[in-house]
Amino acid sequence: MAARLSSAADYEGLLDKYETWMFDCDGVLWHGDRLIDGAIQVLDLLRSRKKKVIFVTNNATKSRKSYKGKFDALGVEAHVDEIYGSAYAAAVYVSSVMKLPKDKKVYVIGQKGVEEELAEEGVSFLGGTDPADVTLAPFSLDDFTLDPDVGAVLCGLDMQINYTKLCKAFQYLTRNPDCVFLATNEDSTYPAGGGLLPGAGAISAPLRYALGRDPISIGKPASTMLDCIKAKINFDPTRTIMVGDRLNTDILFGQNGGLSTLLVLTGITAEADISGPTASSIVPDFVTQSIGDLRVVAAAN
Amino acid sequence: MAARLSSAADYEGLLDKYETWMFDCDGVLWHGDRLIDGAIQVLDLLRSRKKKVIFVTNNATKSRKSYKGKFDALGVEAHVDEIYGSAYAAAVYVSSVMKLPKDKKVYVIGQKGVEEELAEEGVSFLGGTDPADVTLAPFSLDDFTLDPDVGAVLCGLDMQINYTKLCKAFQYLTRNPDCVFLATNEDSTYPAGGGLLPGAGAISAPLRYALGRDPISIGKPASTMLDCIKAKINFDPTRTIMVGDRLNTDILFGQNGGLSTLLVLTGITAEADISGPTASSIVPDFVTQSIGDLRVVAAAN
């Protein structure tokens, strides 16, 4: 059973125990463009205690650099090398794990964030935001030339998903030998404008269905994301805590990586998901209502 | 094991045994815009023997009326009341099985065929080919007004699928109480231009994934399509044969309905799918290379 944190001593204990704090962002630090109460103070508290702070997001629509702009706009201190996104992790996976040869390319279903991170890693790509592929014009195989150098299809959240992109990706995945099917992440939905919209997993779903097979997924809960972080910074998993609002991404990600986990209830997960007859089988180590709750420590000091 | 037909006596036996002949079209009678050799002669032979001929297609992009245009263009005799499409069956399902109240509407992800059949059945709809929904412009919940009268979302093959349609459909399916999730059919792919493209099942897949549940599917192999045919014509299932090129749609459809089944190898199914270690568990009663093979009877008479 998850430990419910409530007293200043509970939070003080947590602060003592963990030296590296990994945060999901949306639903934990903010909701869209609205900060969660106390988030900034708690991050400041962690930094003042010399904790290592890492931001781990499945949002693949933005590169780390442009995601930093989001922190800046909300007045949250963050450095690009503290930010790990699924677009970045996917680009690192393509260049360093798959070791895609330099003369090969990635066909992208996704937005600028994916393209920017691939470019940063020196990976060639096509599709994505190319106006030729951002179209609702009819797709015909007669007008399509298969590029034999496409060695992977990478799918992320793409709000300009369309049939041309799906058809091209499907051709590469069925006609180019050994073409690898990758997804930045498999979130079924994401919070936006006070509701939920279909997430990155829904964008790769047509290919998954047409192919009858699943992509290699890079973002949380997959360990690929943690491998990326490990390659860049040192941390002791036994003294690291993952803070998130989603059981099947954030909390499972922490558990898969041998980290401790703290669930906050300011995002996707509701009380009914963690207690009672409808509770999930994924159980975090700790639960608190909001990341802002940790302010009690600052106040107590 | 499926019986392989080869001699004139084999085909003559089939003609004697079955009085109602149901045909899938693409991959059986034609490939895209190219007739299968002998298809017209075999259909003429069946008509000359007073057989009942029915065309059963999962193609939901065309209404029966416009699908008849395809027969006409290829010089194949067909009458609208012999044609059963999944768009028609879906419209009948909404009006006669679901009995959607007259003041309720269907949100359509699909093309003209679905809209025309819904209109023919007197069902109100929105989405579909409405220019407001055929867009790659960003979707925002702030600009969206939920129509409380949407009682079903119907998904068919839609070559203008986009994020706005997916988001709207997702809102109706999660926020309108009892909104029913329907699919014209679940074909993973369909043949086009000498290759395969993602099919109707791939178009409903994002919603399926985001919702975590499957639609009620109307077309082959579901029995809903056969219920539609039964409502219009009399036939004896024991004297009816379904001819198709796909095991998991056509042949399964026949079997689900207690019909005999004839597989042709001019479409999706290859020899390796029906014999040897990779054979499917769906076994047709009869197999022949092509519908044109039945010409041997005409020649022998």
Coordinates of C-alpha atoms in Angstrom, one line a residue:
Chain A
M1 CA 0.0 0.0 0.0
A2 CA 1.2 3.5 -0.8
A3 CA 2.2 5.6 2.2
R4 CA 0.1 8.8 2.5
L5 CA 2.2 11.8 3.3
S6 CA 0.6 14.5 5.4
S7 CA 2.8 15.8 8.3
A8 CA 5.8 18.0 8.1
A9 CA 7.9 15.1 9.4
D10 CA 6.7 12.9 6.5
Y11 CA 7.9 15.5 3.9
E12 CA 11.1 16.2 5.8
G13 CA 11.8 12.4 5.8
L14 CA 11.3 12.4 2.1
L15 CA 13.7 15.3 1.6
D16 CA 16.3 13.6 3.7
K17 CA 16.0 10.3 1.9
Y18 CA 16.2 11.3 -1.8
E19 CA 19.0 13.3 -3.4
T20 CA 17.7 13.1 -7.0
W21 CA 14.2 14.2 -7.8
M22 CA 12.7 13.4 -11.2
F23 CA 9.6 15.2 -12.1
D24 CA 6.9 14.7 -14.7
C25 CA 5.7 18.2 -15.6
D26 CA 2.1 18.5 -16.9
G27 CA -0.3 17.5 -14.1
V28 CA 2.6 17.8 -11.5
L29 CA 4.1 21.2 -11.9
W30 CA 1.5 22.8 -14.1
H31 CA -1.8 22.2 -15.9
G32 CA -1.4 23.5 -19.4
D33 CA -0.5 27.2 -18.8
R34 CA -1.5 27.3 -15.1
L35 CA 1.1 26.5 -12.4
I36 CA 0.2 24.1 -9.6
D37 CA 0.2 26.1 -6.3
G38 CA 3.5 25.9 -4.6
A39 CA 5.4 24.1 -7.4
I40 CA 8.0 26.9 -7.7
Q41 CA 8.6 27.1 -4.0
V42 CA 9.1 23.4 -3.7
L43 CA 11.5 23.3 -6.6
D44 CA 13.4 26.2 -5.0
L45 CA 13.4 24.3 -1.7
L46 CA 14.9 21.2 -3.4
R47 CA 17.6 23.3 -5.1
S48 CA 18.4 25.1 -1.8
R49 CA 18.9 21.7 -0.2
K50 CA 21.3 20.8 -3.1
K51 CA 19.0 18.2 -4.6
K52 CA 19.5 17.2 -8.2
V53 CA 16.4 18.1 -10.1
I54 CA 15.4 16.4 -13.4
F55 CA 12.4 17.0 -15.6
V56 CA 11.2 13.9 -17.5
T57 CA 8.4 14.5 -20.0
N58 CA 6.7 12.3 -22.6
N59 CA 5.8 15.5 -24.5
A60 CA 7.5 15.0 -27.9
T61 CA 6.0 18.0 -29.6
K62 CA 8.7 20.2 -28.2
S63 CA 12.5 19.8 -28.2
R64 CA 14.3 20.3 -24.8
K65 CA 15.3 23.8 -25.9
S66 CA 11.8 24.8 -26.8
Y67 CA 10.4 23.0 -23.7
K68 CA 12.7 25.2 -21.6
G69 CA 10.7 28.1 -23.0
K70 CA 7.6 26.7 -21.3
F71 CA 9.5 26.7 -17.9
D72 CA 10.7 30.3 -18.6
A73 CA 7.2 31.5 -19.5
L74 CA 5.8 30.1 -16.2
G75 CA 8.7 31.4 -14.2
V76 CA 10.1 28.0 -13.2
E77 CA 13.9 27.7 -13.0
A78 CA 15.1 24.9 -15.3
H79 CA 18.2 24.3 -17.4
V80 CA 18.2 22.5 -20.8
D81 CA 20.4 19.7 -19.4
E82 CA 17.9 19.0 -16.7
I83 CA 15.1 18.4 -19.2
Y84 CA 14.6 15.0 -20.8
G85 CA 11.8 14.6 -23.3
S86 CA 10.7 11.6 -25.3
A87 CA 11.6 13.3 -28.6
Y88 CA 15.2 13.7 -27.3
A89 CA 15.3 10.1 -26.0
A90 CA 14.0 8.8 -29.3
A91 CA 16.7 10.7 -31.2
V92 CA 19.3 9.3 -28.9
Y93 CA 17.8 5.8 -29.3
V94 CA 18.1 6.1 -33.1
S95 CA 21.6 7.4 -33.1
S96 CA 23.2 5.6 -30.2
V97 CA 21.2 2.4 -29.6
M98 CA 19.9 1.5 -33.1
K99 CA 23.0 3.1 -34.5
L100 CA 21.2 4.0 -37.7
P101 CA 23.8 4.4 -40.4
K102 CA 24.5 8.0 -41.4
D103 CA 23.2 7.4 -44.9
K104 CA 19.8 6.2 -43.6
K105 CA 16.8 8.3 -42.7
V106 CA 13.8 8.4 -40.3
Y107 CA 10.3 9.0 -41.6
V108 CA 8.6 11.2 -39.0
I109 CA 5.0 11.3 -37.9
G110 CA 5.3 14.1 -35.4
Q111 CA 5.9 17.8 -34.8
K112 CA 8.9 20.1 -34.6
G113 CA 10.2 18.7 -31.4
V114 CA 11.0 15.4 -32.9
E115 CA 12.6 17.0 -36.0
E116 CA 14.7 19.3 -33.8
E117 CA 16.0 16.5 -31.6
L118 CA 16.8 14.3 -34.6
A119 CA 18.7 17.1 -36.2
E120 CA 20.6 17.8 -33.0
E121 CA 21.7 14.1 -33.0
G122 CA 22.7 14.3 -36.7
V123 CA 20.0 12.0 -37.9
S124 CA 18.4 12.7 -41.3
F125 CA 14.7 12.6 -41.5
L126 CA 11.7 13.2 -43.8
G127 CA 8.0 13.6 -43.4
G128 CA 7.1 15.5 -40.2
T129 CA 6.3 19.1 -40.9
D130 CA 7.3 19.0 -44.6
P131 CA 4.4 20.8 -46.3
A132 CA 4.2 17.9 -48.9
D133 CA 3.2 15.6 -46.0
V134 CA 1.0 18.1 -44.2
T135 CA -1.9 17.7 -46.5
L136 CA -5.5 16.4 -46.8
A137 CA -5.1 15.8 -50.6
P138 CA -5.8 12.3 -51.7
F139 CA -2.9 9.8 -51.4
S140 CA -2.1 7.6 -54.4
L141 CA 0.6 4.9 -54.5
D142 CA 1.0 5.8 -58.2
D143 CA 2.5 9.2 -57.2
F144 CA 4.7 7.8 -54.4
T145 CA 8.3 6.9 -54.6
L146 CA 9.6 4.6 -51.9
D147 CA 12.9 6.0 -50.4
P148 CA 15.0 2.9 -49.9
D149 CA 17.1 4.8 -47.3
V150 CA 14.3 5.1 -44.7
G151 CA 15.4 2.7 -42.0
A152 CA 12.9 3.7 -39.3
V153 CA 9.5 5.3 -38.8
L154 CA 9.2 7.4 -35.6
C155 CA 5.7 8.3 -34.4
G156 CA 5.0 11.0 -31.8
L157 CA 2.0 13.2 -31.0
D158 CA 1.1 14.8 -34.3
M159 CA -1.8 17.2 -34.4
Q160 CA -1.5 17.3 -38.2
I161 CA -1.8 13.5 -38.6
N162 CA -3.3 12.7 -41.9
Y163 CA -3.8 9.8 -44.4
T164 CA -0.8 10.7 -46.5
K165 CA 1.5 10.4 -43.5
L166 CA -0.1 7.1 -42.5
C167 CA 0.1 5.6 -46.0
K168 CA 3.8 6.6 -46.4
A169 CA 4.8 5.3 -43.0
F170 CA 2.9 2.1 -43.8
Q171 CA 4.8 1.6 -47.1
Y172 CA 8.2 2.1 -45.4
L173 CA 7.3 -0.4 -42.6
T174 CA 6.0 -3.0 -45.0
R175 CA 8.3 -2.6 -48.0
N176 CA 11.7 -1.4 -46.7
P177 CA 13.4 -4.5 -45.2
D178 CA 14.2 -4.1 -41.5
C179 CA 12.5 -0.7 -41.2
V180 CA 12.1 -0.2 -37.5
F181 CA 8.8 1.0 -36.0
L182 CA 9.4 3.5 -33.1
A183 CA 7.1 5.6 -31.0
T184 CA 8.2 8.5 -28.8
N185 CA 5.6 7.3 -26.2
E186 CA 2.3 5.5 -25.9
D187 CA 0.2 7.9 -23.8
S188 CA -3.4 7.2 -24.7
T189 CA -4.5 10.8 -23.9
Y190 CA -3.1 14.0 -22.6
P191 CA -4.6 16.9 -20.6
A192 CA -5.4 20.1 -22.6
G193 CA -7.7 23.0 -22.2
G194 CA -9.5 21.5 -19.2
G195 CA -10.1 18.2 -20.8
L196 CA -8.4 15.2 -22.4
L197 CA -7.4 14.8 -26.1
P198 CA -6.0 11.7 -27.9
G199 CA -2.3 11.3 -27.1
A200 CA 0.8 10.0 -29.0
G201 CA -0.3 6.4 -28.6
A202 CA -3.5 7.2 -30.5
I203 CA -1.4 8.6 -33.3
S204 CA 0.7 5.4 -33.8
A205 CA -2.4 3.3 -33.3
P206 CA -3.5 3.2 -37.0
L207 CA 0.0 1.8 -38.0
R208 CA -0.1 -0.6 -35.1
Y209 CA -3.5 -1.8 -36.2
A210 CA -2.6 -2.0 -40.0
L211 CA 0.7 -3.8 -39.3
G212 CA -0.6 -6.0 -36.5
R213 CA 2.5 -5.2 -34.4
D214 CA 3.5 -2.7 -31.8
P215 CA 6.2 0.0 -32.0
I216 CA 9.3 0.1 -29.8
S217 CA 8.2 2.8 -27.4
I218 CA 10.8 5.2 -26.0
G219 CA 9.2 7.4 -23.4
K220 CA 7.9 6.6 -20.0
P221 CA 7.3 3.9 -18.8
A222 CA 10.0 2.4 -21.1
S223 CA 13.5 2.2 -19.6
T224 CA 15.0 3.8 -22.7
M225 CA 14.2 7.2 -21.3
L226 CA 16.1 6.3 -18.1
D227 CA 19.0 5.0 -20.1
C228 CA 19.2 8.4 -21.7
I229 CA 19.3 10.1 -18.4
K230 CA 21.9 7.6 -17.0
A231 CA 24.1 8.4 -20.0
K232 CA 24.3 12.0 -19.0
I233 CA 24.2 12.3 -15.3
N234 CA 25.1 10.2 -12.3
F235 CA 22.5 9.2 -9.8
D236 CA 21.9 6.5 -7.2
P237 CA 18.5 4.8 -8.0
T238 CA 18.1 4.0 -4.3
R239 CA 18.3 7.7 -3.5
T240 CA 16.1 8.9 -6.4
I241 CA 12.4 9.5 -6.5
M242 CA 10.1 9.9 -9.5
V243 CA 7.2 12.3 -9.0
G244 CA 4.3 11.9 -11.3
D245 CA 0.5 12.1 -11.8
R246 CA 0.1 9.0 -14.0
L247 CA 0.4 5.4 -12.7
N248 CA 1.0 3.7 -16.1
T249 CA 3.6 6.1 -17.3
D250 CA 5.4 8.0 -14.4
I251 CA 5.0 5.6 -11.5
L252 CA 5.7 2.5 -13.7
F253 CA 8.7 4.3 -15.2
G254 CA 10.1 4.8 -11.7
Q255 CA 9.4 1.3 -10.7
N256 CA 10.9 -0.2 -13.9
G257 CA 14.1 1.8 -13.1
G258 CA 14.3 0.8 -9.5
L259 CA 13.5 4.3 -8.3
S260 CA 11.1 5.3 -5.5
T261 CA 7.9 6.9 -6.6
L262 CA 5.6 9.7 -5.4
L263 CA 2.1 10.0 -6.9
V264 CA 0.4 13.4 -6.9
L265 CA -3.3 13.7 -7.4
T266 CA -3.3 17.0 -9.4
G267 CA -3.3 15.3 -12.8
I268 CA -4.7 12.2 -14.4
T269 CA -5.0 9.9 -11.4
A270 CA -7.9 10.2 -9.1
E271 CA -8.4 8.7 -5.6
A272 CA -10.5 5.9 -7.0
D273 CA -7.6 4.8 -9.2
I274 CA -5.5 4.0 -6.1
S275 CA -7.9 2.8 -3.5
G276 CA -11.1 0.7 -3.4
P277 CA -12.4 -1.9 -5.8
T278 CA -11.2 0.0 -9.0
A279 CA -7.7 0.6 -7.8
S280 CA -4.8 0.0 -10.2
S281 CA -2.3 -2.8 -9.7
I282 CA 0.4 -0.1 -10.0
V283 CA 1.1 1.1 -6.5
P284 CA 3.4 4.1 -5.8
D285 CA 5.6 4.2 -2.7
F286 CA 4.1 7.5 -1.6
V287 CA 1.0 9.6 -2.3
T288 CA 0.4 13.2 -1.7
Q289 CA -2.3 15.5 -2.9
S290 CA -0.1 18.0 -4.6
I291 CA 3.6 18.8 -5.0
G292 CA 2.8 22.0 -3.2
D293 CA 2.3 20.0 0.0
L294 CA 6.1 19.9 0.4
R295 CA 6.0 23.6 1.2
V296 CA 5.1 22.6 4.8
V297 CA 8.8 21.8 5.2
A298 CA 10.0 25.2 4.1
A299 CA 7.4 26.8 6.4
A300 CA 8.5 24.6 9.3
N301 CA 12.2 25.5 8.9
Chain B
M1 CA -9.5 -29.1 -45.0
A2 CA -10.8 -26.9 -47.9
A3 CA -11.8 -28.8 -51.0
R4 CA -9.8 -27.7 -54.0
L5 CA -11.9 -27.2 -57.1
S6 CA -10.4 -28.0 -60.4
S7 CA -12.6 -30.0 -62.8
A8 CA -15.7 -29.0 -64.7
A9 CA -17.6 -31.5 -62.6
D10 CA -16.4 -29.7 -59.4
Y11 CA -17.7 -26.4 -60.6
E12 CA -20.9 -27.9 -62.0
G13 CA -21.5 -29.5 -58.5
L14 CA -21.1 -26.1 -56.9
L15 CA -23.6 -24.5 -59.3
D16 CA -26.1 -27.2 -58.6
K17 CA -25.8 -27.0 -54.9
Y18 CA -26.1 -23.2 -54.3
E19 CA -28.9 -21.0 -55.3
T20 CA -27.7 -17.8 -53.6
W21 CA -24.3 -16.5 -54.4
M22 CA -22.8 -13.7 -52.3
F23 CA -19.7 -12.0 -53.6
D24 CA -17.1 -9.8 -52.1
C25 CA -16.0 -7.4 -54.9
D26 CA -12.5 -6.1 -54.7
G27 CA -10.0 -8.9 -55.1
V28 CA -12.8 -11.2 -56.3
L29 CA -14.5 -9.5 -59.3
W30 CA -11.9 -6.8 -59.8
H31 CA -8.7 -5.2 -58.6
G32 CA -9.2 -1.5 -58.3
D33 CA -10.1 -0.6 -61.8
R34 CA -9.2 -3.9 -63.5
L35 CA -11.7 -6.7 -63.9
I36 CA -10.6 -10.2 -62.9
D37 CA -10.6 -12.4 -66.1
G38 CA -13.9 -14.1 -66.6
A39 CA -15.7 -12.4 -63.8
I40 CA -18.4 -11.0 -66.1
Q41 CA -19.0 -14.3 -67.8
V42 CA -19.3 -16.2 -64.5
L43 CA -21.8 -13.7 -63.2
D44 CA -23.8 -14.0 -66.5
L45 CA -23.6 -17.8 -66.1
L46 CA -25.1 -17.6 -62.6
R47 CA -27.8 -15.2 -63.7
S48 CA -28.6 -17.5 -66.7
R49 CA -29.0 -20.4 -64.2
K50 CA -31.5 -18.2 -62.2
K51 CA -29.1 -17.9 -59.2
K52 CA -29.6 -15.0 -56.8
V53 CA -26.6 -12.8 -56.9
I54 CA -25.6 -10.5 -54.0
F55 CA -22.7 -8.2 -53.7
V56 CA -21.4 -7.7 -50.1
T57 CA -18.7 -5.1 -49.6
N58 CA -17.0 -3.6 -46.6
N59 CA -16.2 -0.5 -48.7
A60 CA -17.9 2.3 -46.8
T61 CA -16.5 5.2 -48.9
K62 CA -19.4 4.7 -51.4
S63 CA -23.1 4.4 -50.9
R64 CA -24.8 1.5 -52.8
K65 CA -26.0 4.0 -55.4
S66 CA -22.5 5.3 -56.1
Y67 CA -21.0 1.8 -55.8
K68 CA -23.3 0.7 -58.6
G69 CA -21.5 3.3 -60.7
K70 CA -18.3 1.2 -60.2
F71 CA -20.1 -1.9 -61.6
D72 CA -21.4 0.2 -64.5
A73 CA -18.0 1.6 -65.3
L74 CA -16.5 -1.9 -65.4
G75 CA -19.5 -3.3 -67.5
V76 CA -20.7 -5.6 -64.7
E77 CA -24.4 -6.1 -64.4
A78 CA -25.6 -5.2 -60.9
H79 CA -28.7 -3.7 -59.4
V80 CA -28.7 -1.4 -56.3
D81 CA -30.9 -3.8 -54.4
E82 CA -28.2 -6.5 -55.0
I83 CA -25.5 -4.4 -53.4
Y84 CA -24.9 -4.4 -49.6
G85 CA -22.2 -2.1 -48.3
S86 CA -21.0 -1.6 -44.7
A87 CA -22.0 2.1 -44.9
Y88 CA -25.6 1.0 -45.7
A89 CA -25.5 -1.7 -43.0
A90 CA -24.2 0.8 -40.5
A91 CA -27.0 3.2 -41.3
V92 CA -29.6 0.5 -41.0
Y93 CA -28.0 -0.5 -37.7
V94 CA -28.3 3.0 -36.4
S95 CA -32.0 3.5 -37.5
S96 CA -33.4 0.0 -37.0
V97 CA -31.3 -1.9 -34.4
M98 CA -30.0 1.0 -32.1
K99 CA -33.2 2.9 -33.0
L100 CA -31.5 6.2 -32.5
P101 CA -34.2 8.7 -31.6
K102 CA -35.0 11.1 -34.5
D103 CA -33.7 14.1 -32.5
K104 CA -30.3 12.5 -32.0
K105 CA -27.3 12.6 -34.4
V106 CA -24.3 10.6 -35.5
Y107 CA -20.8 12.1 -35.5
V108 CA -19.2 10.7 -38.7
I109 CA -15.6 10.0 -39.3
G110 CA -15.9 8.9 -42.9
Q111 CA -16.6 9.8 -46.5
K112 CA -19.6 10.5 -48.6
G113 CA -20.8 6.9 -48.7
V114 CA -21.5 6.9 -45.0
E115 CA -23.3 10.3 -45.1
E116 CA -25.5 9.3 -48.1
E117 CA -26.6 6.1 -46.5
L118 CA -27.4 7.8 -43.2
A119 CA -29.4 10.4 -45.0
E120 CA -31.2 7.7 -46.9
E121 CA -32.2 6.1 -43.6
G122 CA -33.3 9.5 -42.2
V123 CA -30.5 9.7 -39.7
S124 CA -29.1 13.2 -38.9
F125 CA -25.3 13.5 -38.8
L126 CA -22.4 15.9 -38.5
G127 CA -18.7 15.8 -39.1
G128 CA -17.8 13.7 -42.1
T129 CA -17.2 15.8 -45.2
D130 CA -18.2 19.1 -43.4
P131 CA -15.4 21.5 -44.4
A132 CA -15.2 22.7 -40.8
D133 CA -14.0 19.2 -39.9
V134 CA -11.8 18.5 -42.9
T135 CA -9.0 20.6 -41.6
L136 CA -5.4 20.5 -40.4
A137 CA -5.9 23.6 -38.4
P138 CA -5.1 23.2 -34.6
F139 CA -7.9 21.9 -32.5
S140 CA -8.7 23.5 -29.2
L141 CA -11.3 22.5 -26.7
D142 CA -11.8 26.2 -25.9
D143 CA -13.4 26.6 -29.4
F144 CA -15.4 23.4 -29.2
T145 CA -19.1 23.2 -28.2
L146 CA -20.2 19.7 -27.3
D147 CA -23.5 18.9 -29.1
P148 CA -25.5 17.0 -26.5
D149 CA -27.6 15.3 -29.3
V150 CA -24.8 13.2 -30.6
G151 CA -25.7 9.7 -29.6
A152 CA -23.2 7.8 -31.7
V153 CA -19.8 8.1 -33.4
L154 CA -19.6 6.1 -36.6
C155 CA -16.1 5.5 -38.1
G156 CA -15.4 4.3 -41.6
L157 CA -12.5 4.6 -44.0
D158 CA -11.7 8.3 -44.1
M159 CA -8.9 9.5 -46.3
Q160 CA -9.3 12.9 -44.8
I161 CA -8.8 11.7 -41.2
N162 CA -7.4 14.4 -39.0
Y163 CA -6.8 15.5 -35.4
T164 CA -9.9 17.7 -35.3
K165 CA -12.2 14.7 -36.2
L166 CA -10.4 12.5 -33.7
C167 CA -10.7 15.1 -30.9
K168 CA -14.4 15.8 -31.5
A169 CA -15.2 12.1 -31.7
F170 CA -13.3 11.5 -28.5
Q171 CA -15.2 14.3 -26.7
Y172 CA -18.6 12.8 -27.7
L173 CA -17.5 9.3 -26.7
T174 CA -16.2 10.4 -23.3
R175 CA -18.6 13.2 -22.4
N176 CA -22.0 12.4 -23.9
P177 CA -23.6 9.7 -21.7
D178 CA -24.3 6.5 -23.6
C179 CA -22.7 7.7 -26.9
V180 CA -22.2 4.5 -28.9
F181 CA -18.9 3.8 -30.7
L182 CA -19.6 2.2 -34.1
A183 CA -17.3 1.2 -37.0
T184 CA -18.4 0.4 -40.5
N185 CA -15.8 -2.3 -40.6
E186 CA -12.4 -3.3 -39.1
D187 CA -10.3 -4.2 -42.2
S188 CA -6.7 -3.5 -41.3
T189 CA -5.8 -2.7 -44.9
Y190 CA -7.3 -2.6 -48.4
P191 CA -5.8 -3.1 -51.8
A192 CA -5.2 0.1 -53.9
G193 CA -2.9 1.0 -56.8
G194 CA -1.0 -2.3 -56.7
G195 CA -0.3 -2.2 -53.0
L196 CA -2.0 -2.1 -49.6
L197 CA -3.1 1.0 -47.7
P198 CA -4.3 1.3 -44.1
G199 CA -8.0 0.3 -43.9
A200 CA -11.1 1.4 -42.0
G201 CA -9.9 -0.4 -38.9
A202 CA -6.8 1.8 -38.9
I203 CA -9.0 4.9 -38.9
S204 CA -11.0 3.9 -35.8
A205 CA -7.8 2.6 -34.1
P206 CA -6.8 6.0 -32.5
L207 CA -10.2 6.2 -30.8
R208 CA -10.0 2.6 -29.8
Y209 CA -6.6 3.2 -28.3
A210 CA -7.5 6.5 -26.5
L211 CA -10.8 5.1 -25.2
G212 CA -9.4 1.6 -24.3
R213 CA -12.4 0.0 -25.8
D214 CA -13.5 -1.4 -29.2
P215 CA -16.3 -0.2 -31.4
I216 CA -19.3 -2.3 -32.5
S217 CA -18.2 -3.2 -36.0
I218 CA -20.9 -3.6 -38.6
G219 CA -19.3 -5.0 -41.8
K220 CA -17.9 -8.4 -42.5
P221 CA -17.3 -10.6 -40.5
A222 CA -19.9 -9.3 -38.1
S223 CA -23.4 -10.8 -38.5
T224 CA -25.0 -7.3 -38.6
M225 CA -24.3 -7.2 -42.3
L226 CA -26.0 -10.5 -42.9
D227 CA -29.0 -9.3 -40.7
C228 CA -29.3 -6.4 -43.1
I229 CA -29.4 -8.7 -46.1
K230 CA -31.9 -11.1 -44.4
A231 CA -34.2 -8.1 -43.7
K232 CA -34.4 -7.5 -47.5
I233 CA -34.3 -10.8 -49.3
N234 CA -35.1 -14.5 -48.6
F235 CA -32.4 -17.0 -48.9
D236 CA -31.7 -20.5 -47.5
P237 CA -28.3 -20.4 -45.7
T238 CA -27.7 -24.0 -46.5
R239 CA -28.0 -23.2 -50.2
T240 CA -26.0 -20.0 -50.1
I241 CA -22.3 -19.6 -50.7
M242 CA -20.1 -16.6 -49.9
V243 CA -17.2 -16.0 -52.3
G244 CA -14.3 -13.9 -51.0
D245 CA -10.6 -13.3 -51.0
R246 CA -10.1 -12.6 -47.3
L247 CA -10.2 -15.2 -44.6
N248 CA -10.8 -13.0 -41.6
T249 CA -13.6 -11.0 -43.2
D250 CA -15.3 -12.8 -46.1
I251 CA -14.9 -16.4 -45.2
L252 CA -15.5 -15.8 -41.4
F253 CA -18.6 -13.8 -42.4
G254 CA -19.9 -16.7 -44.3
Q255 CA -19.1 -19.1 -41.5
N256 CA -20.6 -16.9 -38.8
G257 CA -23.8 -16.8 -40.9
G258 CA -24.0 -20.6 -41.5
L259 CA -23.2 -20.2 -45.2
S260 CA -20.8 -22.2 -47.3
T261 CA -17.7 -20.4 -48.3
L262 CA -15.5 -20.3 -51.4
L263 CA -12.1 -18.6 -51.2
V264 CA -10.4 -17.2 -54.3
L265 CA -6.7 -16.4 -54.5
T266 CA -6.9 -13.3 -56.6
G267 CA -6.9 -10.9 -53.7
I268 CA -5.4 -10.7 -50.2
T269 CA -5.0 -14.4 -49.3
A270 CA -2.0 -16.3 -50.6
E271 CA -1.5 -20.0 -50.8
A272 CA 0.7 -19.9 -47.7
D273 CA -2.2 -18.5 -45.7
I274 CA -4.2 -21.7 -46.3
S275 CA -1.7 -24.5 -46.3
G276 CA 1.5 -25.3 -44.5
P277 CA 2.8 -24.2 -41.2
T278 CA 1.6 -20.5 -41.5
A279 CA -2.0 -21.5 -42.4
S280 CA -4.8 -19.6 -40.8
S281 CA -7.3 -21.3 -38.5
I282 CA -10.1 -20.0 -40.7
V283 CA -10.7 -22.8 -43.3
P284 CA -13.1 -22.2 -46.2
D285 CA -15.2 -25.0 -47.6
F286 CA -13.9 -24.6 -51.1
V287 CA -10.8 -22.9 -52.8
T288 CA -10.3 -22.0 -56.4
Q289 CA -7.7 -19.8 -58.0
S290 CA -10.0 -17.3 -59.5
I291 CA -13.8 -16.7 -59.9
G292 CA -13.0 -17.0 -63.6
D293 CA -12.4 -20.7 -63.1
L294 CA -16.1 -21.3 -63.1
R295 CA -16.2 -20.5 -66.8
V296 CA -15.2 -24.1 -67.5
V297 CA -18.8 -24.9 -66.8
A298 CA -20.1 -22.5 -69.4
A299 CA -17.5 -23.9 -71.8
A300 CA -18.5 -27.5 -71.1
N301 CA -22.2 -26.9 -71.7

